[in-house]
PDB file of C-alpha atoms in Angstrom:
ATOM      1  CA  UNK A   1      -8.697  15.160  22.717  1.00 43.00           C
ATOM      2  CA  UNK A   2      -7.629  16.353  19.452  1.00 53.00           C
ATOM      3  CA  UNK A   3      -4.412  14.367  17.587  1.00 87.00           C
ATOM      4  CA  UNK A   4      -2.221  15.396  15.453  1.00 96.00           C
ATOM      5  CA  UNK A   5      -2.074  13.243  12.223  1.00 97.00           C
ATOM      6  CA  UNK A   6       0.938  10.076  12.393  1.00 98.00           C
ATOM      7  CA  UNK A   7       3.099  10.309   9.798  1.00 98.00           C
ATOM      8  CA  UNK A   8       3.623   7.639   7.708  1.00 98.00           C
ATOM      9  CA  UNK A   9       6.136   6.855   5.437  1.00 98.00           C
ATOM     10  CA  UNK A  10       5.061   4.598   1.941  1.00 98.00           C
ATOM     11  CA  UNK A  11       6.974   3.832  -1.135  1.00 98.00           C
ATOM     12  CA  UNK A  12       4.707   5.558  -4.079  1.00 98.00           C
ATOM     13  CA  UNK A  13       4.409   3.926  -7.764  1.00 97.00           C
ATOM     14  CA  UNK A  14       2.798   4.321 -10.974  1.00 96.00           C
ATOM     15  CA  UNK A  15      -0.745   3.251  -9.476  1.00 95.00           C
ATOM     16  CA  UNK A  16      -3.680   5.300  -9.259  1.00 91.00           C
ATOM     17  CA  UNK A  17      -3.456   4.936  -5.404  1.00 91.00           C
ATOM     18  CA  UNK A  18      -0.038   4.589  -5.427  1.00 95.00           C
ATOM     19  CA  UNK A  19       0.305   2.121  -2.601  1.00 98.00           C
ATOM     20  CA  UNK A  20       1.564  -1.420  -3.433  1.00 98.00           C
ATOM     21  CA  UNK A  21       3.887  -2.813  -0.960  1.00 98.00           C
ATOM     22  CA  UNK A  22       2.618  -5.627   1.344  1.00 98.00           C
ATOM     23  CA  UNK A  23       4.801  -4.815   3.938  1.00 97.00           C
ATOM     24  CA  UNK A  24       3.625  -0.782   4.060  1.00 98.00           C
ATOM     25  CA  UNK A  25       0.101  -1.857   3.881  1.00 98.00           C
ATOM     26  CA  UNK A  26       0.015  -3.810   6.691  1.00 98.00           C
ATOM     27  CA  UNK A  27       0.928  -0.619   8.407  1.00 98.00           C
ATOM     28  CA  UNK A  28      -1.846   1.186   6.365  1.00 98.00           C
ATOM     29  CA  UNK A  29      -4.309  -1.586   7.899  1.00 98.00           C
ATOM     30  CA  UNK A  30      -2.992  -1.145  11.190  1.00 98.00           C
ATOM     31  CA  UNK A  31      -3.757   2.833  11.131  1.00 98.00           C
ATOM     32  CA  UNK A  32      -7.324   2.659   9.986  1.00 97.00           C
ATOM     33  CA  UNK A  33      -8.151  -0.016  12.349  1.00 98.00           C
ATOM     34  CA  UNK A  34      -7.075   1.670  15.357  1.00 97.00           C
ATOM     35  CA  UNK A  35      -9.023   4.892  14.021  1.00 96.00           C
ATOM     36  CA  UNK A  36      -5.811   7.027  14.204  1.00 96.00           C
ATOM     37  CA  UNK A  37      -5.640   9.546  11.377  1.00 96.00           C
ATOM     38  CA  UNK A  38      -2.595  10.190   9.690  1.00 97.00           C
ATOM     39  CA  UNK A  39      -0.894  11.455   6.480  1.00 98.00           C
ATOM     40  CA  UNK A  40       1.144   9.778   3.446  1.00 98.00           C
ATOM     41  CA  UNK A  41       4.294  10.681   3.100  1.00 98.00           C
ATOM     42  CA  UNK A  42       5.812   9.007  -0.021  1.00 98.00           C
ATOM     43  CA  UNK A  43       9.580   7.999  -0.328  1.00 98.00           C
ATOM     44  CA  UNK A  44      11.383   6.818  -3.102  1.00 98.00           C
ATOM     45  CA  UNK A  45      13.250   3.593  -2.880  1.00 98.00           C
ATOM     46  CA  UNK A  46      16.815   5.246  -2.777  1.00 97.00           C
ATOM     47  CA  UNK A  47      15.929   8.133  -0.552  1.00 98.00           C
ATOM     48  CA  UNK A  48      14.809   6.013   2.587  1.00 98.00           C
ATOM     49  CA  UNK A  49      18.054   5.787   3.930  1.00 97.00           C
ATOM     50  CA  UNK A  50      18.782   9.438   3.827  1.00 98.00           C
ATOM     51  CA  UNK A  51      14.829  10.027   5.533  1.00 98.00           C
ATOM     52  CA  UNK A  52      15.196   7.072   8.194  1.00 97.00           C
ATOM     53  CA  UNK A  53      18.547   8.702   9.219  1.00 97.00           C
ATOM     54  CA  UNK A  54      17.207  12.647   8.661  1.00 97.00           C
ATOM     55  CA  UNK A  55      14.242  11.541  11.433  1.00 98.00           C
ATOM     56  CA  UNK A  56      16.415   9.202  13.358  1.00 97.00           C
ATOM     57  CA  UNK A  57      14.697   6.213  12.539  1.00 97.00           C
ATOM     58  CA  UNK A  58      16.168   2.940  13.473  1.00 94.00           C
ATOM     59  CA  UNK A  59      17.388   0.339  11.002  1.00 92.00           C
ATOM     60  CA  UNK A  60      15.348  -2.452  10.539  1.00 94.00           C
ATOM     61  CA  UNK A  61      18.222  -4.999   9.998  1.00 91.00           C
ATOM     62  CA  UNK A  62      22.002  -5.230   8.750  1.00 88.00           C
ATOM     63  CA  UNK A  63      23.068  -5.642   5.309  1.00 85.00           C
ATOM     64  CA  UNK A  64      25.458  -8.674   4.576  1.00 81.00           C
ATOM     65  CA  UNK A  65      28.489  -5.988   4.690  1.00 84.00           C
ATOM     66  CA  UNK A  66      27.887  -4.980   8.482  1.00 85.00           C
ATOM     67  CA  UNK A  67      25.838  -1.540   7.484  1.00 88.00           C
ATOM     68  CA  UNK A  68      22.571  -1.078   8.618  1.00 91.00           C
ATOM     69  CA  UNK A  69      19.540  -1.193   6.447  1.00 94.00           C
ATOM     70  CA  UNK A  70      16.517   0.658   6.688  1.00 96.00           C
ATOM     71  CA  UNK A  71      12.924   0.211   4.840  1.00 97.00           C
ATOM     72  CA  UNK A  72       9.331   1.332   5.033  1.00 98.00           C
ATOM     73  CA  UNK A  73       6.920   1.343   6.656  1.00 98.00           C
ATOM     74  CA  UNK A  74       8.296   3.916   8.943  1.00 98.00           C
ATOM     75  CA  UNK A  75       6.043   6.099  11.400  1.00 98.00           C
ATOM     76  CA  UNK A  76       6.595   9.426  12.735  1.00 98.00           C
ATOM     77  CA  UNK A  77       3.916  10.344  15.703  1.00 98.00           C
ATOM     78  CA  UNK A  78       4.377  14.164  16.754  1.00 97.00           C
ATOM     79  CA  UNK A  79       1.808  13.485  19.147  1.00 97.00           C
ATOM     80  CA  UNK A  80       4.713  11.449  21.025  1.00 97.00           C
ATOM     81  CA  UNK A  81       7.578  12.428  19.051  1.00 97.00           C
ATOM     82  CA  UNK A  82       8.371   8.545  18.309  1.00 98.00           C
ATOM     83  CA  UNK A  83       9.804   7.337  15.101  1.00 98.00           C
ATOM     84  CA  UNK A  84       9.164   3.494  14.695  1.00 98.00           C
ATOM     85  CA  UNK A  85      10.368   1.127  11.803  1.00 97.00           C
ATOM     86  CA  UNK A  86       9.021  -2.390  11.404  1.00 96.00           C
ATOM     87  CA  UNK A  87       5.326  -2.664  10.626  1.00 98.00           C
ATOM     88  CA  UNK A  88       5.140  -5.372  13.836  1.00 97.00           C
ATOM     89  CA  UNK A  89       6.436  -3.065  15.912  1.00 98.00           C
ATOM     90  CA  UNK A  90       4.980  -0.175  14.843  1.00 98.00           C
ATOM     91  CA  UNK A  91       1.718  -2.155  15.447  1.00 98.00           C
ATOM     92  CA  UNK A  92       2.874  -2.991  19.055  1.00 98.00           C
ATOM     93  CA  UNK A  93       3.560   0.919  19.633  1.00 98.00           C
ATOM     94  CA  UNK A  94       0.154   2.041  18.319  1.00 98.00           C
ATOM     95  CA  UNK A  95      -1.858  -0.315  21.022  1.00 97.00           C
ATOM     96  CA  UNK A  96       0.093   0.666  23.677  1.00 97.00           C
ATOM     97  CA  UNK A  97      -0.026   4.894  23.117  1.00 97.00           C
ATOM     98  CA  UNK A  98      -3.429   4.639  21.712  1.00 96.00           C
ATOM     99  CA  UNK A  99      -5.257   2.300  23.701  1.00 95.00           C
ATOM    100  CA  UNK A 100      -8.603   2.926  23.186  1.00 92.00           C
ATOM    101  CA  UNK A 101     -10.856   1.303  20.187  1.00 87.00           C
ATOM    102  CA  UNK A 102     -10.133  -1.482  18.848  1.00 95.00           C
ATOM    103  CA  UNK A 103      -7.228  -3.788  19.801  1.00 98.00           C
ATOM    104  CA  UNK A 104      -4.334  -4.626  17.403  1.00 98.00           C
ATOM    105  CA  UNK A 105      -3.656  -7.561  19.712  1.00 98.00           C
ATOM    106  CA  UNK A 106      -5.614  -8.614  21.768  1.00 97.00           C
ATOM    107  CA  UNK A 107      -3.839 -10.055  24.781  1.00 96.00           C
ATOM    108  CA  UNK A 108      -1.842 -13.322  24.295  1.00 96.00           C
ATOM    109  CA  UNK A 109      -2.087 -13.673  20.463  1.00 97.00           C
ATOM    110  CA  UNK A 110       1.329 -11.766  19.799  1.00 97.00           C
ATOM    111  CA  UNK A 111       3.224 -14.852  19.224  1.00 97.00           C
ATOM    112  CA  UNK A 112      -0.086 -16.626  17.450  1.00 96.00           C
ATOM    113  CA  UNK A 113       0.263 -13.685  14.741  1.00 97.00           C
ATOM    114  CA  UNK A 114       3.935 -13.711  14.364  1.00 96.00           C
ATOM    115  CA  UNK A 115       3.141 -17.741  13.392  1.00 97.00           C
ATOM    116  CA  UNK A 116       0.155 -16.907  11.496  1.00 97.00           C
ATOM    117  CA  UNK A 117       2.511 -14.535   9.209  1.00 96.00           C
ATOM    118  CA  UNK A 118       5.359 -16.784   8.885  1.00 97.00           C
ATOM    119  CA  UNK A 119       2.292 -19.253   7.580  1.00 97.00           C
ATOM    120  CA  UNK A 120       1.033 -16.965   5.032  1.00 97.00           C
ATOM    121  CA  UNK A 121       4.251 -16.051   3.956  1.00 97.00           C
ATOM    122  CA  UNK A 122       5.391 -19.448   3.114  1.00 97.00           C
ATOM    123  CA  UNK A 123       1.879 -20.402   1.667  1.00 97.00           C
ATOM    124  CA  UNK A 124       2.991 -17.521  -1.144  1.00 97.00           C
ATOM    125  CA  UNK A 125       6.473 -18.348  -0.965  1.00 96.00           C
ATOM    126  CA  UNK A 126       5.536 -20.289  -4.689  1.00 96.00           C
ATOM    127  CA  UNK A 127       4.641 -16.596  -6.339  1.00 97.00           C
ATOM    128  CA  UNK A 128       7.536 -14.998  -4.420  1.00 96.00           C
ATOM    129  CA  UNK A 129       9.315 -14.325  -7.557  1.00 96.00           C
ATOM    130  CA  UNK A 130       6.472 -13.546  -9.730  1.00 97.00           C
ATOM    131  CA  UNK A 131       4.879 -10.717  -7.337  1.00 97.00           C
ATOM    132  CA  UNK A 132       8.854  -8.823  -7.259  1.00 97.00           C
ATOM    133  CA  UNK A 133       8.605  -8.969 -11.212  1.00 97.00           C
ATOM    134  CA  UNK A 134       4.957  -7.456 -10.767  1.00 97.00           C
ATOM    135  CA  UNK A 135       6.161  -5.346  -8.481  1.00 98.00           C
ATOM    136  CA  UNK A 136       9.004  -3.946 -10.525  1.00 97.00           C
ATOM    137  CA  UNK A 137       6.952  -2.681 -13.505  1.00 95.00           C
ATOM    138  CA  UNK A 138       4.490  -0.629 -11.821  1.00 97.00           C
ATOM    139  CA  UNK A 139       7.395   1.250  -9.888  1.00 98.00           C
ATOM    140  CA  UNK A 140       8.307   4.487 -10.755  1.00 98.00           C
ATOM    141  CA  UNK A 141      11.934   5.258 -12.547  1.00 98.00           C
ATOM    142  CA  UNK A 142      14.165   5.891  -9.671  1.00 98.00           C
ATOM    143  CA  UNK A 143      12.948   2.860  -7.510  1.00 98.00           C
ATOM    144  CA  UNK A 144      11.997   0.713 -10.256  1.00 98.00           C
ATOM    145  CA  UNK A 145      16.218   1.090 -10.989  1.00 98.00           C
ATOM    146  CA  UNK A 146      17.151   0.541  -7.201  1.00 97.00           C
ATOM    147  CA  UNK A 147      14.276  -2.616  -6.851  1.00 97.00           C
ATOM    148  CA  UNK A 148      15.598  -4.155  -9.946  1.00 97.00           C
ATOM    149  CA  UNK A 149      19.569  -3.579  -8.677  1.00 96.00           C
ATOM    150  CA  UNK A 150      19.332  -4.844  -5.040  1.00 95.00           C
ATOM    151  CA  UNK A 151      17.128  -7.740  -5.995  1.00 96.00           C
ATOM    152  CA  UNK A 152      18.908  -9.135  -9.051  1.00 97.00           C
ATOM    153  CA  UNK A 153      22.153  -8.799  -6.721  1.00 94.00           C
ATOM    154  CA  UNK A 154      20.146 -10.961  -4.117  1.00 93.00           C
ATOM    155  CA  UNK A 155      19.264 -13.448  -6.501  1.00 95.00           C
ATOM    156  CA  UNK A 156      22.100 -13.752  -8.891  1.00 96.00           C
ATOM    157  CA  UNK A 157      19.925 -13.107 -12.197  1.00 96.00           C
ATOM    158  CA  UNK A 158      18.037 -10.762 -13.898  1.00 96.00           C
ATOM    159  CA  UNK A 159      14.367  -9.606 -13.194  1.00 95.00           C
ATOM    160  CA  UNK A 160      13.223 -11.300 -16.516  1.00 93.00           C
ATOM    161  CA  UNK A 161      14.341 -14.474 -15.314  1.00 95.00           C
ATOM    162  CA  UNK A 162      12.861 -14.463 -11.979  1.00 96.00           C
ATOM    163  CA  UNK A 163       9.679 -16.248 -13.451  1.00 94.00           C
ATOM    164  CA  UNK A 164       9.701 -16.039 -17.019  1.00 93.00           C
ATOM    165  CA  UNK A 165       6.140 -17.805 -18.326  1.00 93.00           C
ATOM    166  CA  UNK A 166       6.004 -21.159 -19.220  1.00 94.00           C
ATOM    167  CA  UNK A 167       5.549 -24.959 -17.124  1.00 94.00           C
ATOM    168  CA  UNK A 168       7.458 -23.337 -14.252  1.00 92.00           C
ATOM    169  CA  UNK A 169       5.330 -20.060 -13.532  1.00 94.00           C
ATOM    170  CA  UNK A 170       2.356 -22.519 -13.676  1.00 96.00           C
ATOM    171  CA  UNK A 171       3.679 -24.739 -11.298  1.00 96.00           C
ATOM    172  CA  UNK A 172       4.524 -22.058  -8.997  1.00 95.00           C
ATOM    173  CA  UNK A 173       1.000 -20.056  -9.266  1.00 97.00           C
ATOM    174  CA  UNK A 174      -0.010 -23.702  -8.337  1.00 97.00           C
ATOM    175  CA  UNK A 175       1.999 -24.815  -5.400  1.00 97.00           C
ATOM    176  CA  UNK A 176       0.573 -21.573  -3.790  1.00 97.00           C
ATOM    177  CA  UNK A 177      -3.193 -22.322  -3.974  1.00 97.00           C
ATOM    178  CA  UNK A 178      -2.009 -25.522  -2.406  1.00 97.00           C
ATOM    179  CA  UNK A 179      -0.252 -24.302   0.446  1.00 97.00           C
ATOM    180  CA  UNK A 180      -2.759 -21.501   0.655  1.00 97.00           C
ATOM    181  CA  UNK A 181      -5.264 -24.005   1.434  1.00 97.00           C
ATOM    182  CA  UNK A 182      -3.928 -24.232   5.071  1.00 96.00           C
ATOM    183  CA  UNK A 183      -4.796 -20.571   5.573  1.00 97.00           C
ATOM    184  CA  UNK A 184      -7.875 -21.360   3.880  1.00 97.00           C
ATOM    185  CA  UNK A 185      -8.558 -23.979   6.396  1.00 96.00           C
ATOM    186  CA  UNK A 186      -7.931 -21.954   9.533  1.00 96.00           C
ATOM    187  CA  UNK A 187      -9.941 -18.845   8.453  1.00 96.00           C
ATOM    188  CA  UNK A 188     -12.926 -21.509   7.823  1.00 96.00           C
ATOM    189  CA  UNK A 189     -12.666 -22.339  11.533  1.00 95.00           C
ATOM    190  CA  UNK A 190     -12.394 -18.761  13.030  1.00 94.00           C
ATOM    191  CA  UNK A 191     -16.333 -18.549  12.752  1.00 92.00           C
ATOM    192  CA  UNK A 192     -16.751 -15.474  11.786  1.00 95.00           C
ATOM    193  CA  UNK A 193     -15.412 -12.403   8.728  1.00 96.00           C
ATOM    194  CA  UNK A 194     -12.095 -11.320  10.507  1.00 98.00           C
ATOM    195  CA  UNK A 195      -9.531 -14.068  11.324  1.00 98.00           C
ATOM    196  CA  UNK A 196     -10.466 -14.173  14.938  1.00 97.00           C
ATOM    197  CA  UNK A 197     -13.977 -14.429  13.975  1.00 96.00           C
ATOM    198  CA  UNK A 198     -15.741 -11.205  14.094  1.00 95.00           C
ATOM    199  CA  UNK A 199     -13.092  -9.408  15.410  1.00 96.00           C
ATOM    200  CA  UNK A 200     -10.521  -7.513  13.405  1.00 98.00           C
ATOM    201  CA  UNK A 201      -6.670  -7.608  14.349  1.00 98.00           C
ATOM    202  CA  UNK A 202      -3.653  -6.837  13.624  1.00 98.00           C
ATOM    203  CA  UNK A 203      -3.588 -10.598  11.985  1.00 98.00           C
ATOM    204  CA  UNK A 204      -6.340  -9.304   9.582  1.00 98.00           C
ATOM    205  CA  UNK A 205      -3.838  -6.482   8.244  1.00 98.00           C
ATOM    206  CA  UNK A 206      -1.053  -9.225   7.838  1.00 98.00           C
ATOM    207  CA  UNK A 207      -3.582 -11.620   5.330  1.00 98.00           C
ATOM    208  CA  UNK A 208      -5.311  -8.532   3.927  1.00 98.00           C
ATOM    209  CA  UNK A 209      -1.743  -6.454   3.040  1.00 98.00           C
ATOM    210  CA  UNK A 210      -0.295  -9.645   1.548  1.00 98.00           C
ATOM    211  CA  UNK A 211      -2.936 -10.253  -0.496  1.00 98.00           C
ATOM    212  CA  UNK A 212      -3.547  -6.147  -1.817  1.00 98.00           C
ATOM    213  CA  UNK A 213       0.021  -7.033  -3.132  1.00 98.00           C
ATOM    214  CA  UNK A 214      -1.260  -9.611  -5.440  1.00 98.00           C
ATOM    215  CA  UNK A 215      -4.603  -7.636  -6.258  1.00 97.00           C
ATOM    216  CA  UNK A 216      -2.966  -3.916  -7.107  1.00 97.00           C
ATOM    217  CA  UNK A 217      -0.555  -5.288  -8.987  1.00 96.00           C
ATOM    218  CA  UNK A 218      -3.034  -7.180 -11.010  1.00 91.00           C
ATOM    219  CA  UNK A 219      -1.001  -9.806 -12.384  1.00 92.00           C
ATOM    220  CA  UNK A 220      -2.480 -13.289 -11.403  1.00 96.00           C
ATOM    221  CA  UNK A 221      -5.338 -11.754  -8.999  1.00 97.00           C
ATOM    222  CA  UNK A 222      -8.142 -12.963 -11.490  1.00 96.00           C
ATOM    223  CA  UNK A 223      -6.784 -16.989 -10.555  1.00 96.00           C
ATOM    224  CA  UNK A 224      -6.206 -15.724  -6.986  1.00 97.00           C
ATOM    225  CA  UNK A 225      -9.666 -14.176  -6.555  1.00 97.00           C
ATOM    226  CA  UNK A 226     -11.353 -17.382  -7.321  1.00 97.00           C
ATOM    227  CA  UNK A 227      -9.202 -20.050  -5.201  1.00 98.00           C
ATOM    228  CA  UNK A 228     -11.055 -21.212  -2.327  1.00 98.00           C
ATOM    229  CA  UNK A 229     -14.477 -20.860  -3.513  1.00 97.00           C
ATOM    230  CA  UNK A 230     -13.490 -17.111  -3.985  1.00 97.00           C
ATOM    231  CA  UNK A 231     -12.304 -16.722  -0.332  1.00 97.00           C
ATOM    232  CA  UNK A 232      -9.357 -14.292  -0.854  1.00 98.00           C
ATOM    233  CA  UNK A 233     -12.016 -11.944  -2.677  1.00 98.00           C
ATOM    234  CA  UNK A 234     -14.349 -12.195  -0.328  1.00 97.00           C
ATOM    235  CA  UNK A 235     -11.876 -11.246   2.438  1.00 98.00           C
ATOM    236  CA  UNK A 236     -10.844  -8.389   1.388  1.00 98.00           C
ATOM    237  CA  UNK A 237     -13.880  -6.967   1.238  1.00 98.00           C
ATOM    238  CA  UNK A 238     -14.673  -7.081   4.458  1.00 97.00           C
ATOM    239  CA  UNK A 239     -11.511  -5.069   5.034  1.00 97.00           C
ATOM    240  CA  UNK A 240     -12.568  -2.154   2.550  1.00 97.00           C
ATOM    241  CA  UNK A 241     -13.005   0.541   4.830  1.00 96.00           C
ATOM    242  CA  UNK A 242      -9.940   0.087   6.558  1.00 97.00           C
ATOM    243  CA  UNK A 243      -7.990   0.631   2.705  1.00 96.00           C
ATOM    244  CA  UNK A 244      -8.642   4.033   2.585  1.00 91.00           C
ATOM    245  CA  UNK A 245      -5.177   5.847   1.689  1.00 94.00           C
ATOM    246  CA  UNK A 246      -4.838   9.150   3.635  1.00 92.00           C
TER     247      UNK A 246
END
């Protein structure tokens, strides 16, 4: 049965492949391992609001003012005619409508994968800072002006200060090849390429988008790519057919 192509909403920069964003890749991931073909559609940082509300797409959260607050990824599936935010639950959607191939989650690991993000997550949480200053230089004019606004307004400083070089960026870049060493640890055990051994999940588009953050925007990928005996590297090889951008 022929399919029309999911639309998928990413936030573009100055990159040759323009996509950057952790949280849009994982929803990249998710596409190519279910087999589903679909098409880039790419959204500047201050006109996702006006799309998510053009398409009816629901708010992901609520700002501290009471307003609702909407971000990419974002799916639109003529096939169905559903509009999903929220690259978990856009991940949930796309096993149940397209069951067949592989499995995003296979059954009882939802909550295992929710934990296994939070865990890779906080084992970065050290070059937090340094990856939104990374981030904000390869954006391009219009979002690189809205990134640097809403997150100097979170943080109460400006972008150059987020991690300027020096004893403290070191210590940072440091305390996450520590705590990645957990992650290192569990991957060693799952006995096979994939993090549930040989096969791929929804889990392996969590590790693999967080880490294409760190490697596109090329900043401290060269240290990264060689922690672990060079497992990070490694890992995302296995993944490269599934970071094709359509």
């Amino acid at each position: 049965m022929s399919q029309t192509p999911i639309i998928f909403y990413d936030i573009p920069s100055s990159l040759p492949g323009n996509a950057w964003s952790p949280n849009t890749w994982k929803t990249r991931y998710a596409l190519s391992i279910k087999g589903l073909p679909y098409k880039t559609e790419w959204v500047e940082y201050p006109d996702i609001a006006a799309l998510a509300k053009k398409i009816g797409a629901p708010p992901t959260s609520t700002k501290e003012d009471g307003s609702p607050s909407y971000t990419l990824p974002i799916i639109n599936d003529p096939n169905t005619g559903k509009v999903i935010s929220d690259s978990f639950l856009i991940a949930e959607y796309l096993d149940a409508t397209y069951p067949d191939g592989n499995t995003l989650f296979p059954p009882g690991t939802k909550p295992l994968i929710r934990a296994f993000e939070a865990g890779v997550v906080g084992a970065l949480e050290g070059v937090l800072m340094l990856q939104l200053v990374f981030s904000c230089y390869i954006l391009n004019p219009s979002s690189e002006k809205y990134f640097r606004a809403t997150r100097e307004a979170v943080f109460g400083k400006k972008m150059e200060e987020f991690s300027p070089e020096g004893a403290k960026r070191d210590a940072d870049v440091a305390k996450s090849k520590g705590d990645l060493t957990a992650v290192d640890s569990w991957l060693a055990k799952s006995g096979g390429k994939y993090v549930m051994g040989n096969t791929i999940s929804y889990a392996d588009g969590v590790l693999a988008g967080w880490l294409m953050w760190i490697k596109v925007t090329d900043g401290i990928w060269k240290d990264v790519a060689t922690w672990h005996n060079g497992r990070w590297a490694t890992y995302l090889t296995h993944l490269d057919s599934h970071a094709t951008i359509n």
